[in-house]
CSV table of C-alpha atoms in Angstrom, one decimal:
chain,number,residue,atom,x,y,z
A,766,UNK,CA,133.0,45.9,250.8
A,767,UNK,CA,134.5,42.6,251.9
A,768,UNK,CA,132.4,42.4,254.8
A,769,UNK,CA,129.7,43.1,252.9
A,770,UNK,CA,130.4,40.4,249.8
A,771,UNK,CA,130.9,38.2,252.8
A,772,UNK,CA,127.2,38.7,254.1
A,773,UNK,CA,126.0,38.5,250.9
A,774,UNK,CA,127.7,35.2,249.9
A,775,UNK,CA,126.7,34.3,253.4
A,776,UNK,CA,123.3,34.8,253.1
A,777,UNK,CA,122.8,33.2,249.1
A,778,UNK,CA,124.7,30.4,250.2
A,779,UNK,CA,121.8,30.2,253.0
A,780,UNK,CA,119.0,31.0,250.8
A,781,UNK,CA,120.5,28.0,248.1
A,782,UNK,CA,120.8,25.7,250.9
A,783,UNK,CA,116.7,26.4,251.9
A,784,UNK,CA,116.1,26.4,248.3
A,785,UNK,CA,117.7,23.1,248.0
A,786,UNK,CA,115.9,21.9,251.7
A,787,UNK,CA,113.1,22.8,250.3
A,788,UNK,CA,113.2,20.7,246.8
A,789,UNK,CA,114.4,17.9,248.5
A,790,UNK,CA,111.3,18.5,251.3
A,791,UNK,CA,108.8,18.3,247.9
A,792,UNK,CA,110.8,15.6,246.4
A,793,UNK,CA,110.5,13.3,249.4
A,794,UNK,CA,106.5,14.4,249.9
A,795,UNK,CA,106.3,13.4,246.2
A,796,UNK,CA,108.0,10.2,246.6
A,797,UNK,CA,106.0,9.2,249.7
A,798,UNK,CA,103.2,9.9,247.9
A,799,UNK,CA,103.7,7.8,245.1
A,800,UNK,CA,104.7,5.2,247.3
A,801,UNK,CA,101.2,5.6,248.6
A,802,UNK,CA,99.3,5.7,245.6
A,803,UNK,CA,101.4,2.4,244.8
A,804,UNK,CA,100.4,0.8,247.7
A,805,UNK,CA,96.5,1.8,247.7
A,806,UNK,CA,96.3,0.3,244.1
A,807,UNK,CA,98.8,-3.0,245.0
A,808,UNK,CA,95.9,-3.6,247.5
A,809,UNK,CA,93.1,-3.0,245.6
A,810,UNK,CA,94.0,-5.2,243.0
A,811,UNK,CA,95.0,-7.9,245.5
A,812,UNK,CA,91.3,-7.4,247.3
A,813,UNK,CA,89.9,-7.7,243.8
A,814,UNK,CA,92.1,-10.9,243.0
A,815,UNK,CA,90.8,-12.4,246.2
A,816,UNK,CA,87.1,-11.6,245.9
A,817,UNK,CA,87.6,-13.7,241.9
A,818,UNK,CA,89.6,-16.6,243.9
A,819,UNK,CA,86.8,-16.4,246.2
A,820,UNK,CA,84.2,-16.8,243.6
A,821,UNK,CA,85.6,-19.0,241.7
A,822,UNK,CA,85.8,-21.7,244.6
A,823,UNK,CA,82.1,-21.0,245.4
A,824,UNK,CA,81.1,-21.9,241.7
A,825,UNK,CA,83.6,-24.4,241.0
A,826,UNK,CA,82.3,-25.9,244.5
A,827,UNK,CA,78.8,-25.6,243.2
A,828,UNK,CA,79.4,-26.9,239.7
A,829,UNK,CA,81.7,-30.0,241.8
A,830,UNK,CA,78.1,-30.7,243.5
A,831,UNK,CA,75.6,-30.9,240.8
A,832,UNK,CA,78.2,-32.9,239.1
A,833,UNK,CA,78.0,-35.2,242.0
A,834,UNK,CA,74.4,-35.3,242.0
A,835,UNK,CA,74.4,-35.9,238.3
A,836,UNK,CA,76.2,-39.0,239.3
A,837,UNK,CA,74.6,-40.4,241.9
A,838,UNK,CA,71.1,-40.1,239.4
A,839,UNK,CA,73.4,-41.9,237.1
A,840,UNK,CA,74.3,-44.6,239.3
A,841,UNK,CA,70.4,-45.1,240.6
A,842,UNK,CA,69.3,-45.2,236.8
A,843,UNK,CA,72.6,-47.9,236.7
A,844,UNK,CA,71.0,-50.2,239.2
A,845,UNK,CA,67.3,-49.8,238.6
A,846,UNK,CA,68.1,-51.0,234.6
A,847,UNK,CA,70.2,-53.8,236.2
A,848,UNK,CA,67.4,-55.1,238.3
A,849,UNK,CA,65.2,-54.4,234.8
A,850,UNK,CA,67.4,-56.8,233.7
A,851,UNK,CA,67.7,-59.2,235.9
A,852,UNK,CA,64.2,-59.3,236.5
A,853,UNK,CA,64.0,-59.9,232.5
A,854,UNK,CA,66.6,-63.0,232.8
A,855,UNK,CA,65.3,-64.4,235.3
A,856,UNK,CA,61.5,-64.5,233.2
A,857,UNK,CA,63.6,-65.9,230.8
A,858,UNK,CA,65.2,-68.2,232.2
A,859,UNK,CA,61.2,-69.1,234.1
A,860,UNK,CA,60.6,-69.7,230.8
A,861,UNK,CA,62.5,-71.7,229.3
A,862,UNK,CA,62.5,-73.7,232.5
A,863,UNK,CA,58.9,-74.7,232.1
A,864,UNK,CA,59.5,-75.1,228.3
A,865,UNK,CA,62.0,-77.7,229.7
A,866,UNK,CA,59.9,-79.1,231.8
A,867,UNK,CA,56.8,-79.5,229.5
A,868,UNK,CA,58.8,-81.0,227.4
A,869,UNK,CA,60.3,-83.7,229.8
A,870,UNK,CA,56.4,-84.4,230.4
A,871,UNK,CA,55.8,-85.1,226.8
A,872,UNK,CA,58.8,-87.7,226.7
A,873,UNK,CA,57.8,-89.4,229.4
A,874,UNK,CA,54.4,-89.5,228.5
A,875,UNK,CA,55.7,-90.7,225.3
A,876,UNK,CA,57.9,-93.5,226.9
A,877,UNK,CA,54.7,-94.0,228.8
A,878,UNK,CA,53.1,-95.0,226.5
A,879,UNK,CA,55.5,-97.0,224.2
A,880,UNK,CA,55.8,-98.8,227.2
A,881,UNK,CA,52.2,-99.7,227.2
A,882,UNK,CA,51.9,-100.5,223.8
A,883,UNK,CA,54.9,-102.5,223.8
A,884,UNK,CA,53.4,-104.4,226.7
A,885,UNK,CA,49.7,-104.6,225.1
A,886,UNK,CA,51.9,-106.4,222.3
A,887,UNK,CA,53.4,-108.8,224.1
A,888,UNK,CA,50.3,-109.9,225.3
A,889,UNK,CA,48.5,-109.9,222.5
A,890,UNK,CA,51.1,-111.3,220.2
A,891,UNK,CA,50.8,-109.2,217.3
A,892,UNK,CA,53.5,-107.0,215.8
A,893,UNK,CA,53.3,-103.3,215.7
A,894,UNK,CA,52.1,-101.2,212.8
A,895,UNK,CA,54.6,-99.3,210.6
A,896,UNK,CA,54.8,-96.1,212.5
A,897,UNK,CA,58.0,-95.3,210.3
A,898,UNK,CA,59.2,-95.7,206.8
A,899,UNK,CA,62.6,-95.9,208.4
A,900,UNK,CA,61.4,-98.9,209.9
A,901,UNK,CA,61.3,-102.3,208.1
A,902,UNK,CA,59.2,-104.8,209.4
């Protein structure tokens, strides 16, 4: 019977230790695969993450250049109403130039003519006619 006990105890203790091998086999299959499944879904969120980067630069880009065209229409209105309105200046400033100068022409019509009257007075003799209460004579 000792021999026999032996055997037996030999051959549990083998069967325990295959047992054992052979949770340990499964636990390592199901840790590998977990690692896996991990590492399939770390990079198919980081894909995803990259195609939203990817699209966001695209419209950010897109919005960046209608914001740039927006401007540059902004700036040409800019300049177009500054010619408008230098254009406008410089009609008034025509303007008042001629005003200027039509009135110059009246004063020196004016002096013109005092002149002459003064001068027909002189040689006439006579005095001039009240052209002014102001004036006494």
């Amino acid at each position: 019977m000792g021999e026999e006990t032996k055997t037996v105890n030999k051959q549990d203790d083998r069967d325990a230790v295959l047992a054992k091998l052979e949770i340990e086999k499964k636990l390592s299959l199901i840790k590998a695969w977990e690692e896996n499944e991990k590492t399939k879904a770390q990079n198919k969120a980081h894909k995803k993450l990259s195609d939203i980067d990817a699209w966001e630069n695209t419209k950010r880009a897109a919005v960046e250049a209608q914001l740039k065209q927006i401007e540059e229409k902004f700036e040409k209105k800019k300049a177009e109403y500054a010619e408008k309105v230098k254009n406008k200046e410089a009609l008034v400033h025509k303007a008042a130039e001629e005003k200027r100068a039509m009135i110059e022409e009246d004063r020196s019509k004016e002096f013109l003519k005092a002149e002459q009257m003064a001068a027909k007075y002189l040689n006439s003799g006579s005095k001039p006619e009240k052209s002014c209460a102001c004036f006494s004579c």
